[in-house]
PDB file of C-alpha atoms in Angstrom:
ATOM      1  CA  UNK S 258      14.393-255.496 -19.023  1.00 42.00           C
ATOM      2  CA  UNK S 259      13.925-252.502 -16.598  1.00 67.00           C
ATOM      3  CA  UNK S 260      15.644-253.095 -13.250  1.00 65.00           C
ATOM      4  CA  UNK S 261      12.550-253.256 -10.912  1.00 81.00           C
ATOM      5  CA  UNK S 262      10.851-255.912 -13.262  1.00 82.00           C
ATOM      6  CA  UNK S 263      13.713-258.297 -12.224  1.00 84.00           C
ATOM      7  CA  UNK S 264      12.675-258.231  -8.620  1.00 88.00           C
ATOM      8  CA  UNK S 265      12.108-261.595  -6.883  1.00 90.00           C
ATOM      9  CA  UNK S 266      11.362-262.886  -3.392  1.00 91.00           C
ATOM     10  CA  UNK S 267      14.419-263.437  -1.486  1.00 92.00           C
ATOM     11  CA  UNK S 268      13.768-264.260   2.118  1.00 92.00           C
ATOM     12  CA  UNK S 269      11.657-263.420   5.307  1.00 92.00           C
ATOM     13  CA  UNK S 270      13.332-262.231   8.262  1.00 92.00           C
ATOM     14  CA  UNK S 271      11.907-262.445  11.771  1.00 89.00           C
ATOM     15  CA  UNK S 272      15.111-261.744  13.771  1.00 89.00           C
ATOM     16  CA  UNK S 273      17.763-259.234  13.236  1.00 90.00           C
ATOM     17  CA  UNK S 274      20.438-262.113  12.911  1.00 91.00           C
ATOM     18  CA  UNK S 275      18.793-263.340   9.816  1.00 92.00           C
ATOM     19  CA  UNK S 276      19.273-260.151   7.793  1.00 95.00           C
ATOM     20  CA  UNK S 277      21.141-260.719   4.435  1.00 94.00           C
ATOM     21  CA  UNK S 278      24.776-260.196   4.902  1.00 93.00           C
ATOM     22  CA  UNK S 279      25.476-259.465   1.041  1.00 92.00           C
ATOM     23  CA  UNK S 280      23.329-256.457   1.068  1.00 94.00           C
ATOM     24  CA  UNK S 281      24.903-253.244  -0.128  1.00 93.00           C
ATOM     25  CA  UNK S 282      21.771-251.288  -0.699  1.00 94.00           C
ATOM     26  CA  UNK S 283      18.170-251.501   0.705  1.00 96.00           C
ATOM     27  CA  UNK S 284      14.961-249.329   0.305  1.00 96.00           C
ATOM     28  CA  UNK S 285      12.338-249.960   3.000  1.00 95.00           C
ATOM     29  CA  UNK S 286       8.537-249.634   2.399  1.00 95.00           C
ATOM     30  CA  UNK S 287       6.553-248.467   5.446  1.00 93.00           C
ATOM     31  CA  UNK S 288       3.082-247.319   6.126  1.00 90.00           C
ATOM     32  CA  UNK S 289      -0.145-247.766   7.842  1.00 86.00           C
ATOM     33  CA  UNK S 290      -1.911-251.004   7.276  1.00 79.00           C
ATOM     34  CA  UNK S 291      -4.209-250.945   4.226  1.00 80.00           C
ATOM     35  CA  UNK S 292      -2.481-247.687   2.672  1.00 84.00           C
ATOM     36  CA  UNK S 293      -1.438-249.751  -0.428  1.00 86.00           C
ATOM     37  CA  UNK S 294       1.997-250.710   0.505  1.00 88.00           C
ATOM     38  CA  UNK S 295       2.141-254.163  -1.105  1.00 86.00           C
ATOM     39  CA  UNK S 296       0.303-252.853  -4.062  1.00 89.00           C
ATOM     40  CA  UNK S 297       2.922-250.242  -4.566  1.00 92.00           C
ATOM     41  CA  UNK S 298       5.820-252.758  -4.459  1.00 91.00           C
ATOM     42  CA  UNK S 299       3.978-254.967  -7.036  1.00 90.00           C
ATOM     43  CA  UNK S 300       3.288-251.994  -9.391  1.00 92.00           C
ATOM     44  CA  UNK S 301       7.071-250.873  -9.216  1.00 91.00           C
ATOM     45  CA  UNK S 302       8.071-254.506 -10.064  1.00 89.00           C
ATOM     46  CA  UNK S 303       5.216-255.062 -12.562  1.00 87.00           C
ATOM     47  CA  UNK S 304       4.327-258.109 -10.884  1.00 83.00           C
ATOM     48  CA  UNK S 305       0.741-258.983  -9.463  1.00 77.00           C
ATOM     49  CA  UNK S 306       1.796-261.363  -6.724  1.00 75.00           C
ATOM     50  CA  UNK S 307       5.357-260.387  -5.677  1.00 81.00           C
ATOM     51  CA  UNK S 308       4.244-258.786  -2.356  1.00 73.00           C
ATOM     52  CA  UNK S 309       1.096-260.489  -0.891  1.00 64.00           C
ATOM     53  CA  UNK S 310      -1.867-258.126  -1.021  1.00 53.00           C
ATOM     54  CA  UNK S 311      -4.253-259.316   1.735  1.00 49.00           C
ATOM     55  CA  UNK S 312      -7.806-258.241   2.410  1.00 48.00           C
ATOM     56  CA  UNK S 313      -6.928-258.477   6.135  1.00 49.00           C
ATOM     57  CA  UNK S 314      -4.807-255.439   6.929  1.00 50.00           C
ATOM     58  CA  UNK S 315      -1.632-256.039   8.958  1.00 49.00           C
ATOM     59  CA  UNK S 316      -1.019-259.484   7.404  1.00 51.00           C
ATOM     60  CA  UNK S 317       2.822-258.751   7.042  1.00 59.00           C
ATOM     61  CA  UNK S 318       4.314-259.447  10.188  1.00 72.00           C
ATOM     62  CA  UNK S 319       8.060-259.830   9.134  1.00 85.00           C
ATOM     63  CA  UNK S 320      10.557-258.114   7.102  1.00 92.00           C
ATOM     64  CA  UNK S 321      10.183-259.280   3.436  1.00 92.00           C
ATOM     65  CA  UNK S 322      13.251-258.886   1.269  1.00 94.00           C
ATOM     66  CA  UNK S 323      12.996-258.873  -2.524  1.00 93.00           C
ATOM     67  CA  UNK S 324      15.986-259.026  -4.708  1.00 92.00           C
ATOM     68  CA  UNK S 325      16.644-256.316  -7.654  1.00 90.00           C
ATOM     69  CA  UNK S 326      20.158-257.264  -8.363  1.00 88.00           C
ATOM     70  CA  UNK S 327      23.217-258.842  -6.401  1.00 87.00           C
ATOM     71  CA  UNK S 328      23.104-257.286  -2.944  1.00 90.00           C
ATOM     72  CA  UNK S 329      20.360-254.690  -3.653  1.00 93.00           C
ATOM     73  CA  UNK S 330      16.863-255.208  -2.016  1.00 95.00           C
ATOM     74  CA  UNK S 331      13.439-253.844  -1.616  1.00 94.00           C
ATOM     75  CA  UNK S 332      12.180-254.564   2.055  1.00 94.00           C
ATOM     76  CA  UNK S 333       8.403-254.715   2.807  1.00 92.00           C
ATOM     77  CA  UNK S 334       7.984-253.663   6.495  1.00 90.00           C
ATOM     78  CA  UNK S 335       4.854-254.844   8.633  1.00 86.00           C
ATOM     79  CA  UNK S 336       2.109-252.389   8.465  1.00 82.00           C
ATOM     80  CA  UNK S 337       1.639-250.384  11.655  1.00 78.00           C
ATOM     81  CA  UNK S 338      -1.472-248.948  13.360  1.00 65.00           C
ATOM     82  CA  UNK S 339      -3.669-252.015  12.877  1.00 56.00           C
ATOM     83  CA  UNK S 340      -5.646-252.504  16.158  1.00 48.00           C
ATOM     84  CA  UNK S 341      -6.581-256.072  15.684  1.00 56.00           C
ATOM     85  CA  UNK S 342      -2.957-257.229  15.579  1.00 59.00           C
ATOM     86  CA  UNK S 343      -2.123-259.243  18.966  1.00 61.00           C
ATOM     87  CA  UNK S 344      -0.117-257.681  21.649  1.00 63.00           C
ATOM     88  CA  UNK S 345       2.738-260.028  21.283  1.00 59.00           C
ATOM     89  CA  UNK S 346       3.071-259.439  17.564  1.00 59.00           C
ATOM     90  CA  UNK S 347       2.943-255.733  18.009  1.00 65.00           C
ATOM     91  CA  UNK S 348       5.779-256.009  20.450  1.00 70.00           C
ATOM     92  CA  UNK S 349       7.641-258.178  17.989  1.00 66.00           C
ATOM     93  CA  UNK S 350       7.127-255.489  15.413  1.00 67.00           C
ATOM     94  CA  UNK S 351       8.536-252.883  17.801  1.00 74.00           C
ATOM     95  CA  UNK S 352      11.532-254.942  18.580  1.00 80.00           C
ATOM     96  CA  UNK S 353      12.256-255.818  14.998  1.00 85.00           C
ATOM     97  CA  UNK S 354      11.344-252.393  13.323  1.00 86.00           C
ATOM     98  CA  UNK S 355      13.135-250.078  15.762  1.00 85.00           C
ATOM     99  CA  UNK S 356      16.753-251.299  15.491  1.00 89.00           C
ATOM    100  CA  UNK S 357      16.345-252.153  11.712  1.00 92.00           C
ATOM    101  CA  UNK S 358      15.427-248.725  10.827  1.00 91.00           C
ATOM    102  CA  UNK S 359      17.790-246.902  13.204  1.00 89.00           C
ATOM    103  CA  UNK S 360      20.835-248.918  12.803  1.00 91.00           C
ATOM    104  CA  UNK S 361      20.820-250.999   9.438  1.00 94.00           C
ATOM    105  CA  UNK S 362      23.653-249.671   7.564  1.00 94.00           C
ATOM    106  CA  UNK S 363      22.879-250.763   3.971  1.00 95.00           C
ATOM    107  CA  UNK S 364      19.440-249.077   4.293  1.00 96.00           C
ATOM    108  CA  UNK S 365      19.432-246.210   1.844  1.00 96.00           C
ATOM    109  CA  UNK S 366      16.223-244.597   2.635  1.00 96.00           C
ATOM    110  CA  UNK S 367      12.438-245.093   3.582  1.00 96.00           C
ATOM    111  CA  UNK S 368       9.459-244.979   1.248  1.00 97.00           C
ATOM    112  CA  UNK S 369       6.432-243.959   3.341  1.00 96.00           C
ATOM    113  CA  UNK S 370       3.094-245.042   1.904  1.00 95.00           C
ATOM    114  CA  UNK S 371       0.199-242.781   2.594  1.00 95.00           C
ATOM    115  CA  UNK S 372      -3.402-242.772   1.406  1.00 93.00           C
ATOM    116  CA  UNK S 373      -3.957-239.610  -0.499  1.00 93.00           C
ATOM    117  CA  UNK S 374      -7.302-238.987   0.912  1.00 91.00           C
ATOM    118  CA  UNK S 375      -5.960-238.381   4.387  1.00 87.00           C
ATOM    119  CA  UNK S 376      -3.156-236.413   5.631  1.00 84.00           C
ATOM    120  CA  UNK S 377      -0.398-237.961   7.826  1.00 91.00           C
ATOM    121  CA  UNK S 378      -1.660-239.822  10.795  1.00 87.00           C
ATOM    122  CA  UNK S 379      -0.191-239.570  14.243  1.00 87.00           C
ATOM    123  CA  UNK S 380       1.679-242.827  13.514  1.00 86.00           C
ATOM    124  CA  UNK S 381       2.912-241.593  10.372  1.00 89.00           C
ATOM    125  CA  UNK S 382       4.355-238.377  11.892  1.00 89.00           C
ATOM    126  CA  UNK S 383       6.035-240.638  14.648  1.00 85.00           C
ATOM    127  CA  UNK S 384       7.711-242.654  12.036  1.00 87.00           C
ATOM    128  CA  UNK S 385       8.879-239.723  10.069  1.00 88.00           C
ATOM    129  CA  UNK S 386      10.239-237.913  13.125  1.00 84.00           C
ATOM    130  CA  UNK S 387      11.913-241.068  14.301  1.00 82.00           C
ATOM    131  CA  UNK S 388      13.478-241.904  10.971  1.00 90.00           C
ATOM    132  CA  UNK S 389      14.580-238.285  10.467  1.00 89.00           C
ATOM    133  CA  UNK S 390      17.371-238.756  13.194  1.00 89.00           C
ATOM    134  CA  UNK S 391      19.157-241.178  10.815  1.00 91.00           C
ATOM    135  CA  UNK S 392      19.781-238.398   8.294  1.00 93.00           C
ATOM    136  CA  UNK S 393      18.530-240.563   5.433  1.00 95.00           C
ATOM    137  CA  UNK S 394      16.080-239.554   2.776  1.00 95.00           C
ATOM    138  CA  UNK S 395      12.373-240.232   2.973  1.00 96.00           C
ATOM    139  CA  UNK S 396      10.077-240.361  -0.083  1.00 97.00           C
ATOM    140  CA  UNK S 397       6.287-240.114   0.362  1.00 96.00           C
ATOM    141  CA  UNK S 398       4.068-242.078  -1.959  1.00 96.00           C
ATOM    142  CA  UNK S 399       0.588-240.625  -1.905  1.00 96.00           C
ATOM    143  CA  UNK S 400      -1.427-243.742  -3.071  1.00 95.00           C
ATOM    144  CA  UNK S 401      -4.889-244.153  -4.563  1.00 93.00           C
ATOM    145  CA  UNK S 402      -4.682-240.737  -6.408  1.00 95.00           C
ATOM    146  CA  UNK S 403      -7.076-242.267  -9.004  1.00 94.00           C
ATOM    147  CA  UNK S 404      -9.857-241.723  -6.711  1.00 94.00           C
ATOM    148  CA  UNK S 405      -9.471-238.001  -6.783  1.00 95.00           C
ATOM    149  CA  UNK S 406      -9.995-235.525  -9.401  1.00 95.00           C
ATOM    150  CA  UNK S 407      -6.974-233.577 -10.866  1.00 95.00           C
ATOM    151  CA  UNK S 408      -7.780-230.473  -8.811  1.00 96.00           C
ATOM    152  CA  UNK S 409      -8.138-232.649  -5.567  1.00 95.00           C
ATOM    153  CA  UNK S 410      -4.816-234.371  -6.251  1.00 95.00           C
ATOM    154  CA  UNK S 411      -3.061-231.033  -6.464  1.00 95.00           C
ATOM    155  CA  UNK S 412      -4.541-229.761  -3.231  1.00 95.00           C
ATOM    156  CA  UNK S 413      -3.739-232.997  -1.533  1.00 95.00           C
ATOM    157  CA  UNK S 414       0.014-232.805  -2.732  1.00 96.00           C
ATOM    158  CA  UNK S 415       0.419-229.394  -1.488  1.00 95.00           C
ATOM    159  CA  UNK S 416      -1.154-230.031   1.826  1.00 94.00           C
ATOM    160  CA  UNK S 417       1.156-233.188   2.203  1.00 94.00           C
ATOM    161  CA  UNK S 418       4.242-230.950   1.504  1.00 93.00           C
ATOM    162  CA  UNK S 419       3.125-228.462   4.109  1.00 93.00           C
ATOM    163  CA  UNK S 420       2.656-231.190   6.697  1.00 91.00           C
ATOM    164  CA  UNK S 421       6.010-232.723   5.988  1.00 91.00           C
ATOM    165  CA  UNK S 422       7.843-229.358   6.197  1.00 89.00           C
ATOM    166  CA  UNK S 423       6.219-228.655   9.545  1.00 89.00           C
ATOM    167  CA  UNK S 424       7.649-231.858  11.105  1.00 86.00           C
ATOM    168  CA  UNK S 425      11.199-231.038  10.978  1.00 78.00           C
ATOM    169  CA  UNK S 426      13.874-228.474  10.290  1.00 80.00           C
ATOM    170  CA  UNK S 427      15.041-227.272   6.750  1.00 85.00           C
ATOM    171  CA  UNK S 428      17.402-230.092   6.373  1.00 88.00           C
ATOM    172  CA  UNK S 429      14.809-232.681   7.005  1.00 88.00           C
ATOM    173  CA  UNK S 430      12.543-230.864   4.419  1.00 87.00           C
ATOM    174  CA  UNK S 431      15.256-231.008   1.846  1.00 90.00           C
ATOM    175  CA  UNK S 432      15.575-234.867   2.480  1.00 93.00           C
ATOM    176  CA  UNK S 433      11.972-235.617   2.199  1.00 94.00           C
ATOM    177  CA  UNK S 434      10.111-235.725  -1.129  1.00 95.00           C
ATOM    178  CA  UNK S 435       6.631-236.149  -2.024  1.00 96.00           C
ATOM    179  CA  UNK S 436       4.641-237.545  -5.115  1.00 97.00           C
ATOM    180  CA  UNK S 437       1.404-238.783  -6.381  1.00 97.00           C
ATOM    181  CA  UNK S 438       1.013-242.417  -7.107  1.00 97.00           C
ATOM    182  CA  UNK S 439      -1.560-244.913  -8.329  1.00 95.00           C
ATOM    183  CA  UNK S 440      -1.206-248.676  -8.617  1.00 92.00           C
ATOM    184  CA  UNK S 441      -4.374-248.994 -10.527  1.00 91.00           C
ATOM    185  CA  UNK S 442      -3.710-246.289 -13.132  1.00 93.00           C
ATOM    186  CA  UNK S 443       0.151-246.620 -12.984  1.00 93.00           C
ATOM    187  CA  UNK S 444       0.543-242.923 -12.178  1.00 95.00           C
ATOM    188  CA  UNK S 445       3.977-241.819 -10.871  1.00 95.00           C
ATOM    189  CA  UNK S 446       5.621-245.288 -11.528  1.00 94.00           C
ATOM    190  CA  UNK S 447       8.667-243.951 -13.404  1.00 93.00           C
ATOM    191  CA  UNK S 448       9.118-240.983 -11.118  1.00 94.00           C
ATOM    192  CA  UNK S 449       9.301-243.337  -7.984  1.00 95.00           C
ATOM    193  CA  UNK S 450      11.667-245.772  -9.792  1.00 93.00           C
ATOM    194  CA  UNK S 451      13.890-242.872 -10.581  1.00 93.00           C
ATOM    195  CA  UNK S 452      14.169-241.813  -6.918  1.00 94.00           C
ATOM    196  CA  UNK S 453      14.780-245.215  -5.574  1.00 93.00           C
ATOM    197  CA  UNK S 454      17.370-246.032  -8.166  1.00 91.00           C
ATOM    198  CA  UNK S 455      19.334-243.013  -7.284  1.00 92.00           C
ATOM    199  CA  UNK S 456      19.406-244.039  -3.630  1.00 94.00           C
ATOM    200  CA  UNK S 457      20.969-247.348  -4.498  1.00 90.00           C
ATOM    201  CA  UNK S 458      23.084-245.946  -7.318  1.00 85.00           C
ATOM    202  CA  UNK S 459      21.435-247.858  -9.893  1.00 77.00           C
ATOM    203  CA  UNK S 460      20.760-246.757 -13.513  1.00 67.00           C
ATOM    204  CA  UNK S 461      16.944-247.216 -13.835  1.00 59.00           C
ATOM    205  CA  UNK S 462      15.424-247.201 -17.279  1.00 59.00           C
ATOM    206  CA  UNK S 463      11.888-245.962 -17.821  1.00 56.00           C
ATOM    207  CA  UNK S 464       9.324-248.370 -18.670  1.00 55.00           C
ATOM    208  CA  UNK S 465       9.198-248.882 -22.341  1.00 57.00           C
ATOM    209  CA  UNK S 466       5.952-247.923 -24.040  1.00 54.00           C
ATOM    210  CA  UNK S 467       3.907-250.717 -25.500  1.00 56.00           C
ATOM    211  CA  UNK S 468       4.467-251.245 -29.242  1.00 63.00           C
ATOM    212  CA  UNK S 469       2.154-249.461 -31.481  1.00 60.00           C
ATOM    213  CA  UNK S 470      -0.441-251.499 -33.251  1.00 58.00           C
ATOM    214  CA  UNK S 471       0.189-252.076 -36.903  1.00 63.00           C
ATOM    215  CA  UNK S 472      -1.320-249.427 -39.071  1.00 63.00           C
ATOM    216  CA  UNK S 473      -4.018-250.761 -41.327  1.00 62.00           C
ATOM    217  CA  UNK S 474      -4.754-249.161 -44.810  1.00 63.00           C
ATOM    218  CA  UNK S 475      -7.857-247.075 -44.597  1.00 65.00           C
ATOM    219  CA  UNK S 476     -10.279-247.005 -47.463  1.00 67.00           C
ATOM    220  CA  UNK S 477     -12.012-243.795 -48.321  1.00 68.00           C
ATOM    221  CA  UNK S 478     -15.612-243.874 -47.933  1.00 70.00           C
ATOM    222  CA  UNK S 479     -17.768-242.831 -51.013  1.00 67.00           C
ATOM    223  CA  UNK S 480     -19.066-239.383 -50.187  1.00 66.00           C
ATOM    224  CA  UNK S 481     -22.791-238.587 -50.548  1.00 63.00           C
ATOM    225  CA  UNK S 482     -22.880-236.115 -53.149  1.00 60.00           C
ATOM    226  CA  UNK S 483     -26.567-235.533 -52.924  1.00 59.00           C
ATOM    227  CA  UNK S 484     -26.536-233.014 -50.175  1.00 54.00           C
ATOM    228  CA  UNK S 485     -29.790-231.284 -49.737  1.00 56.00           C
ATOM    229  CA  UNK S 486     -30.015-227.564 -49.624  1.00 61.00           C
ATOM    230  CA  UNK S 487     -32.732-225.574 -47.686  1.00 61.00           C
ATOM    231  CA  UNK S 488     -34.914-225.566 -50.693  1.00 64.00           C
ATOM    232  CA  UNK S 489     -34.648-229.243 -51.290  1.00 62.00           C
ATOM    233  CA  UNK S 490     -35.319-230.114 -47.575  1.00 63.00           C
ATOM    234  CA  UNK S 491     -38.386-227.857 -47.731  1.00 63.00           C
ATOM    235  CA  UNK S 492     -39.564-229.695 -50.937  1.00 61.00           C
ATOM    236  CA  UNK S 493     -38.985-232.937 -49.072  1.00 61.00           C
ATOM    237  CA  UNK S 494     -40.973-231.891 -46.074  1.00 61.00           C
ATOM    238  CA  UNK S 495     -43.914-230.942 -48.373  1.00 57.00           C
ATOM    239  CA  UNK S 496     -44.058-234.447 -50.098  1.00 56.00           C
ATOM    240  CA  UNK S 497     -46.093-236.087 -47.171  1.00 60.00           C
ATOM    241  CA  UNK S 498     -48.832-233.370 -47.694  1.00 66.00           C
ATOM    242  CA  UNK S 499     -48.943-233.903 -51.289  1.00 67.00           C
ATOM    243  CA  UNK S 500     -49.108-237.571 -51.098  1.00 70.00           C
ATOM    244  CA  UNK S 501     -51.963-237.237 -48.602  1.00 75.00           C
ATOM    245  CA  UNK S 502     -53.877-234.861 -51.011  1.00 79.00           C
ATOM    246  CA  UNK S 503     -53.259-237.464 -53.737  1.00 79.00           C
ATOM    247  CA  UNK S 504     -54.589-240.330 -51.726  1.00 81.00           C
ATOM    248  CA  UNK S 505     -57.691-238.218 -50.811  1.00 80.00           C
ATOM    249  CA  UNK S 506     -58.523-237.441 -54.448  1.00 81.00           C
ATOM    250  CA  UNK S 507     -58.083-241.132 -55.252  1.00 82.00           C
ATOM    251  CA  UNK S 508     -60.502-242.099 -52.448  1.00 80.00           C
ATOM    252  CA  UNK S 509     -63.124-239.387 -53.676  1.00 80.00           C
ATOM    253  CA  UNK S 510     -62.833-240.936 -57.232  1.00 77.00           C
ATOM    254  CA  UNK S 511     -63.215-244.490 -55.811  1.00 74.00           C
ATOM    255  CA  UNK S 512     -66.489-243.310 -54.050  1.00 74.00           C
ATOM    256  CA  UNK S 513     -67.949-241.865 -57.291  1.00 66.00           C
ATOM    257  CA  UNK S 514     -66.910-244.781 -59.444  1.00 56.00           C
ATOM    258  CA  UNK S 515     -70.042-246.991 -58.998  1.00 55.00           C
ATOM    259  CA  UNK S 516     -72.551-244.363 -60.101  1.00 54.00           C
ATOM    260  CA  UNK S 517     -70.580-243.538 -63.156  1.00 50.00           C
ATOM    261  CA  UNK S 518     -70.163-247.167 -64.080  1.00 50.00           C
ATOM    262  CA  UNK S 519     -74.002-247.401 -63.695  1.00 49.00           C
ATOM    263  CA  UNK S 520     -74.826-244.554 -65.874  1.00 54.00           C
ATOM    264  CA  UNK S 521     -72.248-245.578 -68.464  1.00 47.00           C
ATOM    265  CA  UNK S 522     -73.594-249.215 -68.428  1.00 50.00           C
ATOM    266  CA  UNK S 523     -77.135-247.993 -68.876  1.00 53.00           C
ATOM    267  CA  UNK S 524     -76.214-245.909 -71.762  1.00 54.00           C
ATOM    268  CA  UNK S 525     -74.321-248.724 -73.342  1.00 50.00           C
ATOM    269  CA  UNK S 526     -77.333-250.923 -72.839  1.00 53.00           C
ATOM    270  CA  UNK S 527     -79.702-248.516 -74.299  1.00 54.00           C
ATOM    271  CA  UNK S 528     -77.526-247.973 -77.219  1.00 53.00           C
ATOM    272  CA  UNK S 529     -77.143-251.637 -77.804  1.00 51.00           C
ATOM    273  CA  UNK S 530     -80.820-252.255 -77.567  1.00 52.00           C
ATOM    274  CA  UNK S 531     -81.556-249.490 -80.093  1.00 52.00           C
ATOM    275  CA  UNK S 532     -78.996-250.845 -82.660  1.00 50.00           C
ATOM    276  CA  UNK S 533     -80.536-254.395 -82.266  1.00 50.00           C
ATOM    277  CA  UNK S 534     -84.125-253.172 -82.838  1.00 46.00           C
ATOM    278  CA  UNK S 535     -82.933-251.206 -85.926  1.00 51.00           C
ATOM    279  CA  UNK S 536     -81.215-254.224 -87.213  1.00 54.00           C
ATOM    280  CA  UNK S 537     -84.323-256.446 -86.779  1.00 46.00           C
ATOM    281  CA  UNK S 538     -86.484-253.978 -88.532  1.00 52.00           C
ATOM    282  CA  UNK S 539     -84.093-253.563 -91.380  1.00 55.00           C
ATOM    283  CA  UNK S 540     -83.923-257.354 -91.747  1.00 51.00           C
ATOM    284  CA  UNK S 541     -87.653-257.742 -91.856  1.00 49.00           C
ATOM    285  CA  UNK S 542     -88.029-254.925 -94.358  1.00 53.00           C
ATOM    286  CA  UNK S 543     -85.555-256.719 -96.478  1.00 55.00           C
ATOM    287  CA  UNK S 544     -87.284-260.099 -96.184  1.00 49.00           C
ATOM    288  CA  UNK S 545     -90.564-258.386 -97.096  1.00 49.00           C
ATOM    289  CA  UNK S 546     -89.503-256.700-100.139  1.00 50.00           C
ATOM    290  CA  UNK S 547     -88.576-259.715-102.382  1.00 49.00           C
ATOM    291  CA  UNK S 548     -91.833-261.564-101.345  1.00 45.00           C
ATOM    292  CA  UNK S 549     -93.866-258.661-102.514  1.00 45.00           C
ATOM    293  CA  UNK S 550     -91.964-258.621-105.657  1.00 44.00           C
ATOM    294  CA  UNK S 551     -92.416-262.158-106.396  1.00 50.00           C
ATOM    295  CA  UNK S 552     -96.291-261.840-105.873  1.00 47.00           C
ATOM    296  CA  UNK S 553     -96.440-258.929-108.514  1.00 47.00           C
ATOM    297  CA  UNK S 554     -94.354-261.075-110.958  1.00 45.00           C
ATOM    298  CA  UNK S 555     -96.753-263.989-110.623  1.00 47.00           C
ATOM    299  CA  UNK S 556     -99.813-261.823-111.166  1.00 45.00           C
ATOM    300  CA  UNK S 557     -98.460-260.284-114.300  1.00 46.00           C
ATOM    301  CA  UNK S 558     -97.580-263.636-115.649  1.00 46.00           C
ATOM    302  CA  UNK S 559    -101.176-264.803-115.368  1.00 43.00           C
TER     303      UNK S 559
END
């Protein structure tokens, strides 16, 4: 299992005296409220509810420690720059954050969470200028890059690098790195883990790719061998007109059929009547002939 996926909640610190005493390596996450700080921690740990993601920015008011291994922690710092935070809480943040970031010996570096759709705010610049005095490295995560096109991402990355370079000297520029990151699309997760693991002297393995789905045997589809060329398509397009002509011809024949049948029937009737008359006449003649013969015979006998 990759190291960051072993992260579990360890403790919440509201006073400097409650800081873990067994720590030998810490990485702090800072950023303006609603910049996606908790979401970034959850994505790195591959956990949906490790760091609390609230719809109310500035909900984190203490130092939350998440254990990676024995003596190594990720630290979720309170978000800064949220105007609705009460004054006493803001003063508590200042009293807690300032000494922790300046004098905490196990602290190995700072991850600054910045929304990629905006450059460094005034509070971001103050945080970087303040932390630069410690001589420790800074890694800027430009979150929510999934909301930008690829070209817009490259322009934002270049602008962020120039802004960071303008804040300090050459030494600070070498200690400050910048990268694109997206909790939604999992962009830049392995790159961020590599940087943080190097700070704490840990061997971080890349997130393994999901197993490939089993391959199923594909059956070849029977090809349609009756492909039509131009002449065949032209003949097929002419079929509807030929059918229409045939239908018209049948309709014309249907209209002329009654008269033909009448004439044929009349001829047949006449022919039948003539045949019957002839038959009757012939029968009559045949009947008369024997009678006449009989009469002649009788007369001769007399």
